Each structure stands twice: as C-alpha cells, then as structure tokens.
C-alpha cells in the first residue's frame, strides 16, 4: 500500500477550503444565477471586473471552461488563434477549442522565459487569402510554467496583435502570482488584453471556479457559450462566496508561497544530482540525474512527499501553496537530505 501524501507539492489546486472560507460559503446569499438572481455571484463578478479595470465578468466552473468560452467569443468556425506550444489553452485542455469551437490553433514555440518571439508571432499571422484560416486572436499565458512575463513584453505583444487587427486573450490562471512577483496591480498587468481568465482554485485556495473579465459584448457572448457547454449554474453563490473570501484573504499571502518556493529551490540545489531552475513564483522544476531518479521518487513517496513527475522520474515539479507552509518545506528538505546522506 502506498504511503498517504502528507506534504502535497503536486499542485496549488490541492488546497482545501479553510474553516473560515467554509463559513463564508455556508452563509452566502444565493439565487438562481441563470436568472442572474444570485447576489453573491453578481458581487464576485462586479469585484473582479473592478479589480481588473474591465467592463464585465462572468463566473465559470473552471479555467478550462473559461479559456474555451473566451476563445469562442473571439473566434468563429474556421478562425485561428496564435498560442504557445506549452500554453494550457492549447496543450492541456483536450483540444477543446478545436473540438467544440472549430477553431484552429497556430502553436508557436515558447522561449525559455515563456514568451513567444514577436517576430514569430508576426510571421504566423496569415494574409487574407482563401488558402488560409483567418488569424483572429493572440492568446498568451502569465504565469506560464511558473515563469512571469513582464508588463513590457505583454504590451509589445498585444500592440503587435492590434496592429494586425487581432484580438488578445490572457490565460491568467495565476495572474495574481505574476502581480505579486512584479509588485504590480493586476489591472495594470492586464490592461492591454481584451479578455483575461483568472483561476480562483489555484493559489487563491477556493475549491472551484474561474472568472473571465473583459469588455461587455465579449463577456455577453461568453455567458451564452457558458450556457451552451453546460456551465450555467443555479444557486452557485456558495462557490462565489469562496472566491470572494479568497480575493480578500489569500492574495497578499501569495508572497509566502514564492518565498517557500525559493527556500525549497535553494535547498534542492545543494545536491549536484538535482538541476533546479530558480523559481519566479510558486513552481519549482527539478531535473533529476537519471541514475537516481527512480530511487529518489520512491524515497519521497515513502515519506509522504507528494510531487508531480508526469512524464518521467527525472522531471519533477514542486508547487507551493497555502496548504504547504514553511514547516512542510523543511520536512521535505529533510527527506531529501536523508536520501543523499545515505549514498
Ligand atoms: C489550471 C490552469 C487552467 C485550467 O484550470 P482548470 O480549472 O483546472 O480547468 C488554465 N490555464 C492555466 C495556465 C492553468 O494553470
């Protein structure tokens, strides 16, 4: 039998709602949100629109659904969006935009810093010619793989897109992590995007939910598509209440997650068999020497340290979040030290 996970670094999606968050959920005022009668959802949407300096917002079940309805708001059948090879909206969402939206991706390689080269974006925009799909949208992601795209880069990329008549979408699942790392308000960071998708269920610690913000006509289209894909929910204020609680209590503390990730990375980097990338935010990638990778993985699992090594034991991902505190980081590093002291 496998050891239960005690310190869970697999993802910032594993957080459980705190007692205080559950109390906020339990006392939420609710109504039928498909009738727009749920005051707590309406409040969350208003708070998010204001926080991001956009006209409107819509509450969605997940980041995947949020990206899907955004892409379908911008693009019609036979249109194309430019996106990174590593982008969640392209790689990790079961091809939803193609399957459900008949939207063709034009993937470009992400650079080591997560960006797409402006020259490659420009070169990939198709001319108006019946051979080609119509290029309609540039979709970026921030943070991407835990890396932060700078405000300057995002503004240059969106300005380029606009010059060519493209709309712009930001997958900002972890935009509050980027804002924390850059010490810049989210409204400033995202001001040049037409739509932004934000996850409440990652580092912010809510159990469910994402919000798409943007101009009112686009958000109205997204709301219609949300209904089409089965995302029109009823007394969902109990979930919106968790989101409101998270926005109030769990944003400033993201800095703790970044500090814990830095401590973790520093501790891991002490061992030459571990090649550690210095984290910008809350995600630490580690390349493990192949001669020890399987043993190391087994050792950590046996000590209740949960990490992700999806493709192979040599590629680890450690994520810090509100349910792994400084003590969890110290415990994990002690387990790592124990492994290497035995060799
Ligand atoms: C997690 C994530 C999503 C999708 O969110 P789900 O709620 O898991 O569907 C989208 N984009 C990025 C960058 C993410 O990290």
PDB file of C-alpha atoms in Angstrom, residues 40-321:
ATOM      1  CA  UNK A  40     -23.105  36.616  -4.362  1.00  0.00           C
ATOM      2  CA  UNK A  41     -22.177  35.656  -7.934  1.00  0.00           C
ATOM      3  CA  UNK A  42     -23.146  39.136  -9.105  1.00  0.00           C
ATOM      4  CA  UNK A  43     -20.944  40.615  -6.398  1.00  0.00           C
ATOM      5  CA  UNK A  44     -17.984  38.404  -7.328  1.00  0.00           C
ATOM      6  CA  UNK A  45     -18.335  39.371 -10.989  1.00  0.00           C
ATOM      7  CA  UNK A  46     -18.510  43.068 -10.068  1.00  0.00           C
ATOM      8  CA  UNK A  47     -15.481  42.823  -7.762  1.00  0.00           C
ATOM      9  CA  UNK A  48     -13.430  41.029 -10.415  1.00  0.00           C
ATOM     10  CA  UNK A  49     -14.401  43.449 -13.208  1.00  0.00           C
ATOM     11  CA  UNK A  50     -13.412  46.349 -10.974  1.00  0.00           C
ATOM     12  CA  UNK A  51     -10.190  44.755  -9.796  1.00  0.00           C
ATOM     13  CA  UNK A  52      -9.125  44.172 -13.413  1.00  0.00           C
ATOM     14  CA  UNK A  53     -10.403  47.502 -14.735  1.00  0.00           C
ATOM     15  CA  UNK A  54     -12.710  45.780 -17.244  1.00  0.00           C
ATOM     16  CA  UNK A  55     -16.384  46.358 -18.050  1.00  0.00           C
ATOM     17  CA  UNK A  56     -17.742  42.945 -17.172  1.00  0.00           C
ATOM     18  CA  UNK A  57     -17.014  39.492 -15.763  1.00  0.00           C
ATOM     19  CA  UNK A  58     -18.557  36.026 -15.804  1.00  0.00           C
ATOM     20  CA  UNK A  59     -18.111  33.245 -13.238  1.00  0.00           C
ATOM     21  CA  UNK A  60     -17.200  29.839 -14.674  1.00  0.00           C
ATOM     22  CA  UNK A  61     -16.757  26.324 -13.401  1.00  0.00           C
ATOM     23  CA  UNK A  62     -13.095  26.005 -14.353  1.00  0.00           C
ATOM     24  CA  UNK A  63     -10.157  27.615 -16.087  1.00  0.00           C
ATOM     25  CA  UNK A  64     -10.608  25.212 -18.969  1.00  0.00           C
ATOM     26  CA  UNK A  65     -14.211  26.330 -19.437  1.00  0.00           C
ATOM     27  CA  UNK A  66     -13.159  29.964 -19.105  1.00  0.00           C
ATOM     28  CA  UNK A  67     -10.477  29.694 -21.809  1.00  0.00           C
ATOM     29  CA  UNK A  68     -12.909  27.787 -24.061  1.00  0.00           C
ATOM     30  CA  UNK A  69     -15.709  30.346 -23.862  1.00  0.00           C
ATOM     31  CA  UNK A  70     -13.173  33.168 -24.305  1.00  0.00           C
ATOM     32  CA  UNK A  71     -11.699  31.585 -27.436  1.00  0.00           C
ATOM     33  CA  UNK A  72     -15.221  31.026 -28.767  1.00  0.00           C
ATOM     34  CA  UNK A  73     -16.132  34.644 -28.007  1.00  0.00           C
ATOM     35  CA  UNK A  74     -13.181  35.855 -30.092  1.00  0.00           C
ATOM     36  CA  UNK A  75     -13.114  33.263 -32.873  1.00  0.00           C
ATOM     37  CA  UNK A  76     -15.704  31.602 -35.071  1.00  0.00           C
ATOM     38  CA  UNK A  77     -15.608  28.399 -37.080  1.00  0.00           C
ATOM     39  CA  UNK A  78     -12.523  28.267 -39.280  1.00  0.00           C
ATOM     40  CA  UNK A  79     -10.748  31.065 -37.442  1.00  0.00           C
ATOM     41  CA  UNK A  80      -7.319  30.656 -35.938  1.00  0.00           C
ATOM     42  CA  UNK A  81      -5.582  31.662 -32.707  1.00  0.00           C
ATOM     43  CA  UNK A  82      -1.870  32.059 -32.108  1.00  0.00           C
ATOM     44  CA  UNK A  83      -0.764  30.338 -28.909  1.00  0.00           C
ATOM     45  CA  UNK A  84       2.300  28.832 -27.232  1.00  0.00           C
ATOM     46  CA  UNK A  85       3.144  25.140 -27.581  1.00  0.00           C
ATOM     47  CA  UNK A  86       3.251  24.963 -23.787  1.00  0.00           C
ATOM     48  CA  UNK A  87       0.113  27.012 -23.230  1.00  0.00           C
ATOM     49  CA  UNK A  88      -2.607  25.415 -21.142  1.00  0.00           C
ATOM     50  CA  UNK A  89      -5.294  26.582 -23.598  1.00  0.00           C
ATOM     51  CA  UNK A  90      -3.567  24.655 -26.381  1.00  0.00           C
ATOM     52  CA  UNK A  91      -1.835  21.716 -24.770  1.00  0.00           C
ATOM     53  CA  UNK A  92      -3.724  20.830 -21.625  1.00  0.00           C
ATOM     54  CA  UNK A  93      -7.404  21.355 -22.464  1.00  0.00           C
ATOM     55  CA  UNK A  94      -8.150  18.258 -24.543  1.00  0.00           C
ATOM     56  CA  UNK A  95      -8.207  20.286 -27.749  1.00  0.00           C
ATOM     57  CA  UNK A  96     -11.494  21.906 -26.698  1.00  0.00           C
ATOM     58  CA  UNK A  97     -11.192  24.986 -28.915  1.00  0.00           C
ATOM     59  CA  UNK A  98     -10.768  22.749 -31.977  1.00  0.00           C
ATOM     60  CA  UNK A  99     -13.346  20.157 -30.947  1.00  0.00           C
ATOM     61  CA  UNK A 100     -16.098  22.427 -29.665  1.00  0.00           C
ATOM     62  CA  UNK A 101     -15.283  25.741 -31.354  1.00  0.00           C
ATOM     63  CA  UNK A 102     -13.890  24.589 -34.725  1.00  0.00           C
ATOM     64  CA  UNK A 103     -11.036  26.990 -34.006  1.00  0.00           C
ATOM     65  CA  UNK A 104      -7.631  26.084 -35.362  1.00  0.00           C
ATOM     66  CA  UNK A 105      -4.580  26.672 -33.187  1.00  0.00           C
ATOM     67  CA  UNK A 106      -1.367  28.119 -34.612  1.00  0.00           C
ATOM     68  CA  UNK A 107       1.086  26.993 -31.929  1.00  0.00           C
ATOM     69  CA  UNK A 108       4.499  28.673 -31.616  1.00  0.00           C
ATOM     70  CA  UNK A 109       7.431  27.548 -29.505  1.00  0.00           C
ATOM     71  CA  UNK A 110       7.669  29.127 -26.097  1.00  0.00           C
ATOM     72  CA  UNK A 111      11.079  30.619 -25.391  1.00  0.00           C
ATOM     73  CA  UNK A 112      12.920  29.621 -22.200  1.00  0.00           C
ATOM     74  CA  UNK A 113      11.336  32.617 -20.441  1.00  0.00           C
ATOM     75  CA  UNK A 114       7.848  31.525 -21.509  1.00  0.00           C
ATOM     76  CA  UNK A 115       7.409  34.238 -24.123  1.00  0.00           C
ATOM     77  CA  UNK A 116       6.613  33.894 -27.822  1.00  0.00           C
ATOM     78  CA  UNK A 117       9.030  35.693 -30.148  1.00  0.00           C
ATOM     79  CA  UNK A 118       7.396  38.797 -31.587  1.00  0.00           C
ATOM     80  CA  UNK A 119       8.913  38.060 -34.995  1.00  0.00           C
ATOM     81  CA  UNK A 120       7.392  34.570 -34.959  1.00  0.00           C
ATOM     82  CA  UNK A 121       4.009  35.947 -33.937  1.00  0.00           C
ATOM     83  CA  UNK A 122       4.154  38.408 -36.806  1.00  0.00           C
ATOM     84  CA  UNK A 123       5.298  35.779 -39.314  1.00  0.00           C
ATOM     85  CA  UNK A 124       2.496  33.415 -38.324  1.00  0.00           C
ATOM     86  CA  UNK A 125      -0.322  35.901 -38.985  1.00  0.00           C
ATOM     87  CA  UNK A 126      -1.913  34.723 -42.241  1.00  0.00           C
ATOM     88  CA  UNK A 127      -2.700  37.104 -45.073  1.00  0.00           C
ATOM     89  CA  UNK A 128      -6.303  37.494 -46.211  1.00  0.00           C
ATOM     90  CA  UNK A 129      -6.250  34.716 -48.804  1.00  0.00           C
ATOM     91  CA  UNK A 130      -8.704  31.871 -49.333  1.00  0.00           C
ATOM     92  CA  UNK A 131      -5.942  29.297 -48.708  1.00  0.00           C
ATOM     93  CA  UNK A 132      -5.704  30.259 -45.072  1.00  0.00           C
ATOM     94  CA  UNK A 133      -7.692  30.184 -41.901  1.00  0.00           C
ATOM     95  CA  UNK A 134      -8.437  33.693 -40.631  1.00  0.00           C
ATOM     96  CA  UNK A 135      -5.988  34.628 -37.880  1.00  0.00           C
ATOM     97  CA  UNK A 136      -8.120  36.325 -35.245  1.00  0.00           C
ATOM     98  CA  UNK A 137      -6.526  36.116 -31.830  1.00  0.00           C
ATOM     99  CA  UNK A 138      -3.282  36.119 -29.877  1.00  0.00           C
ATOM    100  CA  UNK A 139      -3.509  34.116 -26.647  1.00  0.00           C
ATOM    101  CA  UNK A 140      -0.768  34.492 -24.029  1.00  0.00           C
ATOM    102  CA  UNK A 141      -0.415  32.934 -20.571  1.00  0.00           C
ATOM    103  CA  UNK A 142       1.002  34.536 -17.394  1.00  0.00           C
ATOM    104  CA  UNK A 143       2.417  32.979 -15.334  1.00  0.00           C
ATOM    105  CA  UNK A 144       3.423  30.183 -17.697  1.00  0.00           C
ATOM    106  CA  UNK A 145       5.163  27.185 -16.158  1.00  0.00           C
ATOM    107  CA  UNK A 146       5.590  29.397 -13.078  1.00  0.00           C
ATOM    108  CA  UNK A 147       7.507  31.986 -15.124  1.00  0.00           C
ATOM    109  CA  UNK A 148       6.478  35.612 -15.226  1.00  0.00           C
ATOM    110  CA  UNK A 149       6.060  37.534 -18.473  1.00  0.00           C
ATOM    111  CA  UNK A 150       6.951  41.205 -17.994  1.00  0.00           C
ATOM    112  CA  UNK A 151       4.480  44.035 -18.491  1.00  0.00           C
ATOM    113  CA  UNK A 152       6.730  45.419 -21.241  1.00  0.00           C
ATOM    114  CA  UNK A 153       6.644  42.133 -23.143  1.00  0.00           C
ATOM    115  CA  UNK A 154       2.877  41.734 -22.851  1.00  0.00           C
ATOM    116  CA  UNK A 155       2.287  45.297 -24.021  1.00  0.00           C
ATOM    117  CA  UNK A 156       4.612  44.853 -27.006  1.00  0.00           C
ATOM    118  CA  UNK A 157       2.961  41.562 -27.997  1.00  0.00           C
ATOM    119  CA  UNK A 158      -0.594  42.897 -27.664  1.00  0.00           C
ATOM    120  CA  UNK A 159       0.329  46.094 -29.567  1.00  0.00           C
ATOM    121  CA  UNK A 160       1.677  43.926 -32.386  1.00  0.00           C
ATOM    122  CA  UNK A 161      -1.525  41.871 -32.364  1.00  0.00           C
ATOM    123  CA  UNK A 162      -3.671  45.002 -32.502  1.00  0.00           C
ATOM    124  CA  UNK A 163      -1.660  46.453 -35.406  1.00  0.00           C
ATOM    125  CA  UNK A 164      -2.666  43.339 -37.343  1.00  0.00           C
ATOM    126  CA  UNK A 165      -6.297  43.513 -36.273  1.00  0.00           C
ATOM    127  CA  UNK A 166      -6.085  40.574 -33.850  1.00  0.00           C
ATOM    128  CA  UNK A 167      -7.907  40.368 -30.543  1.00  0.00           C
ATOM    129  CA  UNK A 168      -5.991  39.386 -27.399  1.00  0.00           C
ATOM    130  CA  UNK A 169      -6.681  36.913 -24.592  1.00  0.00           C
ATOM    131  CA  UNK A 170      -4.622  36.265 -21.478  1.00  0.00           C
ATOM    132  CA  UNK A 171      -4.824  32.965 -19.650  1.00  0.00           C
ATOM    133  CA  UNK A 172      -4.171  34.497 -16.252  1.00  0.00           C
ATOM    134  CA  UNK A 173      -4.926  31.379 -14.221  1.00  0.00           C
ATOM    135  CA  UNK A 174      -2.060  32.518 -11.959  1.00  0.00           C
ATOM    136  CA  UNK A 175      -2.055  36.232 -12.790  1.00  0.00           C
ATOM    137  CA  UNK A 176      -2.103  37.099  -9.075  1.00  0.00           C
ATOM    138  CA  UNK A 177       1.199  35.226  -8.735  1.00  0.00           C
ATOM    139  CA  UNK A 178       2.621  37.315 -11.585  1.00  0.00           C
ATOM    140  CA  UNK A 179       1.280  40.501  -9.987  1.00  0.00           C
ATOM    141  CA  UNK A 180       2.865  39.509  -6.672  1.00  0.00           C
ATOM    142  CA  UNK A 181       6.235  38.764  -8.274  1.00  0.00           C
ATOM    143  CA  UNK A 182       6.207  42.026 -10.252  1.00  0.00           C
ATOM    144  CA  UNK A 183       4.630  44.040  -7.417  1.00  0.00           C
ATOM    145  CA  UNK A 184       2.208  45.489  -9.975  1.00  0.00           C
ATOM    146  CA  UNK A 185      -1.605  45.596  -9.755  1.00  0.00           C
ATOM    147  CA  UNK A 186      -3.418  43.028 -11.893  1.00  0.00           C
ATOM    148  CA  UNK A 187      -5.340  45.825 -13.640  1.00  0.00           C
ATOM    149  CA  UNK A 188      -2.067  47.328 -14.857  1.00  0.00           C
ATOM    150  CA  UNK A 189      -0.623  43.987 -15.910  1.00  0.00           C
ATOM    151  CA  UNK A 190      -3.684  43.030 -17.943  1.00  0.00           C
ATOM    152  CA  UNK A 191      -4.801  46.425 -19.262  1.00  0.00           C
ATOM    153  CA  UNK A 192      -3.812  45.683 -22.856  1.00  0.00           C
ATOM    154  CA  UNK A 193      -5.826  42.427 -23.134  1.00  0.00           C
ATOM    155  CA  UNK A 194      -9.400  42.185 -24.404  1.00  0.00           C
ATOM    156  CA  UNK A 195     -10.164  39.245 -22.099  1.00  0.00           C
ATOM    157  CA  UNK A 196      -8.433  37.686 -19.095  1.00  0.00           C
ATOM    158  CA  UNK A 197      -9.202  34.327 -17.477  1.00  0.00           C
ATOM    159  CA  UNK A 198      -8.387  34.036 -13.767  1.00  0.00           C
ATOM    160  CA  UNK A 199      -8.478  30.898 -11.588  1.00  0.00           C
ATOM    161  CA  UNK A 200      -9.789  31.108  -8.033  1.00  0.00           C
ATOM    162  CA  UNK A 201      -8.992  27.455  -7.393  1.00  0.00           C
ATOM    163  CA  UNK A 202      -5.195  27.558  -7.733  1.00  0.00           C
ATOM    164  CA  UNK A 203      -3.074  29.617  -5.349  1.00  0.00           C
ATOM    165  CA  UNK A 204      -6.086  31.579  -4.139  1.00  0.00           C
ATOM    166  CA  UNK A 205      -7.378  28.446  -2.455  1.00  0.00           C
ATOM    167  CA  UNK A 206     -11.046  28.347  -3.495  1.00  0.00           C
ATOM    168  CA  UNK A 207     -12.437  24.858  -4.154  1.00  0.00           C
ATOM    169  CA  UNK A 208     -13.974  25.691  -7.557  1.00  0.00           C
ATOM    170  CA  UNK A 209     -14.171  28.481 -10.038  1.00  0.00           C
ATOM    171  CA  UNK A 210     -12.652  30.839 -12.561  1.00  0.00           C
ATOM    172  CA  UNK A 211     -13.689  34.266 -13.745  1.00  0.00           C
ATOM    173  CA  UNK A 212     -13.400  35.707 -17.250  1.00  0.00           C
ATOM    174  CA  UNK A 213     -13.140  39.507 -17.395  1.00  0.00           C
ATOM    175  CA  UNK A 214     -13.296  41.787 -20.425  1.00  0.00           C
ATOM    176  CA  UNK A 215     -15.459  44.140 -22.461  1.00  0.00           C
ATOM    177  CA  UNK A 216     -19.228  43.810 -22.025  1.00  0.00           C
ATOM    178  CA  UNK A 217     -20.055  42.467 -25.542  1.00  0.00           C
ATOM    179  CA  UNK A 218     -17.374  39.743 -25.315  1.00  0.00           C
ATOM    180  CA  UNK A 219     -18.480  38.730 -21.829  1.00  0.00           C
ATOM    181  CA  UNK A 220     -22.106  38.558 -23.013  1.00  0.00           C
ATOM    182  CA  UNK A 221     -21.014  36.176 -25.794  1.00  0.00           C
ATOM    183  CA  UNK A 222     -19.006  34.132 -23.294  1.00  0.00           C
ATOM    184  CA  UNK A 223     -22.044  33.903 -20.999  1.00  0.00           C
ATOM    185  CA  UNK A 224     -24.115  32.467 -23.840  1.00  0.00           C
ATOM    186  CA  UNK A 225     -21.417  29.902 -24.666  1.00  0.00           C
ATOM    187  CA  UNK A 226     -21.109  29.039 -20.976  1.00  0.00           C
ATOM    188  CA  UNK A 227     -24.778  28.039 -21.064  1.00  0.00           C
ATOM    189  CA  UNK A 228     -24.193  26.037 -24.244  1.00  0.00           C
ATOM    190  CA  UNK A 229     -21.393  23.989 -22.675  1.00  0.00           C
ATOM    191  CA  UNK A 230     -23.415  23.305 -19.548  1.00  0.00           C
ATOM    192  CA  UNK A 231     -21.825  25.885 -17.291  1.00  0.00           C
ATOM    193  CA  UNK A 232     -24.954  27.819 -16.372  1.00  0.00           C
ATOM    194  CA  UNK A 233     -25.340  27.052 -12.672  1.00  0.00           C
ATOM    195  CA  UNK A 234     -28.094  27.822 -10.215  1.00  0.00           C
ATOM    196  CA  UNK A 235     -27.529  28.653  -6.502  1.00  0.00           C
ATOM    197  CA  UNK A 236     -23.817  28.913  -7.136  1.00  0.00           C
ATOM    198  CA  UNK A 237     -23.279  31.796  -4.739  1.00  0.00           C
ATOM    199  CA  UNK A 238     -21.997  29.204  -2.284  1.00  0.00           C
ATOM    200  CA  UNK A 239     -18.979  28.869  -4.609  1.00  0.00           C
ATOM    201  CA  UNK A 240     -18.738  32.556  -5.481  1.00  0.00           C
ATOM    202  CA  UNK A 241     -18.545  33.238  -1.727  1.00  0.00           C
ATOM    203  CA  UNK A 242     -15.379  31.141  -1.589  1.00  0.00           C
ATOM    204  CA  UNK A 243     -13.981  33.236  -4.427  1.00  0.00           C
ATOM    205  CA  UNK A 244     -14.801  36.499  -2.670  1.00  0.00           C
ATOM    206  CA  UNK A 245     -13.220  35.173   0.511  1.00  0.00           C
ATOM    207  CA  UNK A 246     -10.105  34.160  -1.445  1.00  0.00           C
ATOM    208  CA  UNK A 247      -9.774  37.578  -3.083  1.00  0.00           C
ATOM    209  CA  UNK A 248      -9.950  39.246   0.291  1.00  0.00           C
ATOM    210  CA  UNK A 249      -7.735  36.915   2.316  1.00  0.00           C
ATOM    211  CA  UNK A 250      -5.485  34.882   0.045  1.00  0.00           C
ATOM    212  CA  UNK A 251      -3.893  37.302  -2.403  1.00  0.00           C
ATOM    213  CA  UNK A 252      -1.317  39.095  -0.253  1.00  0.00           C
ATOM    214  CA  UNK A 253      -0.118  35.781   1.162  1.00  0.00           C
ATOM    215  CA  UNK A 254       0.982  34.516  -2.289  1.00  0.00           C
ATOM    216  CA  UNK A 255       4.301  36.160  -1.428  1.00  0.00           C
ATOM    217  CA  UNK A 256       4.722  33.440   1.248  1.00  0.00           C
ATOM    218  CA  UNK A 257       4.331  30.750  -1.425  1.00  0.00           C
ATOM    219  CA  UNK A 258       7.005  32.425  -3.522  1.00  0.00           C
ATOM    220  CA  UNK A 259       9.343  32.656  -0.531  1.00  0.00           C
ATOM    221  CA  UNK A 260       8.723  28.972   0.250  1.00  0.00           C
ATOM    222  CA  UNK A 261       9.422  28.025  -3.371  1.00  0.00           C
ATOM    223  CA  UNK A 262      12.700  29.977  -3.217  1.00  0.00           C
ATOM    224  CA  UNK A 263      13.692  28.183   0.008  1.00  0.00           C
ATOM    225  CA  UNK A 264      12.786  24.835  -1.499  1.00  0.00           C
ATOM    226  CA  UNK A 265      14.742  25.539  -4.696  1.00  0.00           C
ATOM    227  CA  UNK A 266      17.786  26.644  -2.723  1.00  0.00           C
ATOM    228  CA  UNK A 267      17.657  23.533  -0.540  1.00  0.00           C
ATOM    229  CA  UNK A 268      17.298  21.203  -3.513  1.00  0.00           C
ATOM    230  CA  UNK A 269      20.053  22.936  -5.471  1.00  0.00           C
ATOM    231  CA  UNK A 270      22.579  21.878  -2.798  1.00  0.00           C
ATOM    232  CA  UNK A 271      22.724  18.448  -4.433  1.00  0.00           C
ATOM    233  CA  UNK A 272      24.575  18.171  -7.705  1.00  0.00           C
ATOM    234  CA  UNK A 273      22.318  15.365  -8.941  1.00  0.00           C
ATOM    235  CA  UNK A 274      19.434  17.848  -8.925  1.00  0.00           C
ATOM    236  CA  UNK A 275      19.314  20.568 -11.556  1.00  0.00           C
ATOM    237  CA  UNK A 276      16.967  23.194 -10.175  1.00  0.00           C
ATOM    238  CA  UNK A 277      15.506  26.160 -12.040  1.00  0.00           C
ATOM    239  CA  UNK A 278      15.241  29.271  -9.878  1.00  0.00           C
ATOM    240  CA  UNK A 279      11.518  29.940  -9.468  1.00  0.00           C
ATOM    241  CA  UNK A 280       9.931  33.292 -10.382  1.00  0.00           C
ATOM    242  CA  UNK A 281       6.824  32.358  -8.384  1.00  0.00           C
ATOM    243  CA  UNK A 282       5.490  29.185  -6.743  1.00  0.00           C
ATOM    244  CA  UNK A 283       6.631  26.423  -9.108  1.00  0.00           C
ATOM    245  CA  UNK A 284       9.998  24.685  -8.900  1.00  0.00           C
ATOM    246  CA  UNK A 285      11.182  22.415 -11.707  1.00  0.00           C
ATOM    247  CA  UNK A 286      13.896  19.901 -10.941  1.00  0.00           C
ATOM    248  CA  UNK A 287      15.771  17.701 -13.344  1.00  0.00           C
ATOM    249  CA  UNK A 288      16.949  14.608 -11.500  1.00  0.00           C
ATOM    250  CA  UNK A 289      20.049  12.676 -12.567  1.00  0.00           C
ATOM    251  CA  UNK A 290      18.715   9.591 -14.321  1.00  0.00           C
ATOM    252  CA  UNK A 291      20.917   7.243 -12.239  1.00  0.00           C
ATOM    253  CA  UNK A 292      18.999   8.099  -9.056  1.00  0.00           C
ATOM    254  CA  UNK A 293      15.646   9.317 -10.371  1.00  0.00           C
ATOM    255  CA  UNK A 294      13.537   6.229  -9.663  1.00  0.00           C
ATOM    256  CA  UNK A 295      15.035   5.671  -6.192  1.00  0.00           C
ATOM    257  CA  UNK A 296      14.584   9.347  -5.340  1.00  0.00           C
ATOM    258  CA  UNK A 297      10.965   9.287  -6.442  1.00  0.00           C
ATOM    259  CA  UNK A 298      10.259   6.172  -4.345  1.00  0.00           C
ATOM    260  CA  UNK A 299      12.064   7.662  -1.345  1.00  0.00           C
ATOM    261  CA  UNK A 300       9.971  10.852  -1.412  1.00  0.00           C
ATOM    262  CA  UNK A 301       6.717   8.956  -1.916  1.00  0.00           C
ATOM    263  CA  UNK A 302       7.517   6.677   1.024  1.00  0.00           C
ATOM    264  CA  UNK A 303       7.968   9.752   3.224  1.00  0.00           C
ATOM    265  CA  UNK A 304       4.639  11.246   2.229  1.00  0.00           C
ATOM    266  CA  UNK A 305       6.097  13.964   0.000  1.00  0.00           C
ATOM    267  CA  UNK A 306       3.769  14.482  -2.957  1.00  0.00           C
ATOM    268  CA  UNK A 307       5.278  15.871  -6.160  1.00  0.00           C
ATOM    269  CA  UNK A 308       4.450  15.655  -9.852  1.00  0.00           C
ATOM    270  CA  UNK A 309       6.716  13.729 -12.209  1.00  0.00           C
ATOM    271  CA  UNK A 310       4.233  13.196 -15.000  1.00  0.00           C
ATOM    272  CA  UNK A 311       6.451  12.200 -17.900  1.00  0.00           C
ATOM    273  CA  UNK A 312       9.363  10.597 -16.101  1.00  0.00           C
ATOM    274  CA  UNK A 313      11.011  10.395 -12.686  1.00  0.00           C
ATOM    275  CA  UNK A 314      13.772  12.692 -13.972  1.00  0.00           C
ATOM    276  CA  UNK A 315      11.414  15.661 -14.385  1.00  0.00           C
ATOM    277  CA  UNK A 316       9.920  16.825 -11.119  1.00  0.00           C
ATOM    278  CA  UNK A 317       7.560  19.694 -10.429  1.00  0.00           C
ATOM    279  CA  UNK A 318       7.122  21.039  -6.903  1.00  0.00           C
ATOM    280  CA  UNK A 319       4.411  23.618  -6.282  1.00  0.00           C
ATOM    281  CA  UNK A 320       3.993  25.691  -3.122  1.00  0.00           C
ATOM    282  CA  UNK A 321       0.587  26.897  -1.943  1.00  0.00           C
TER     283      UNK A 321
END
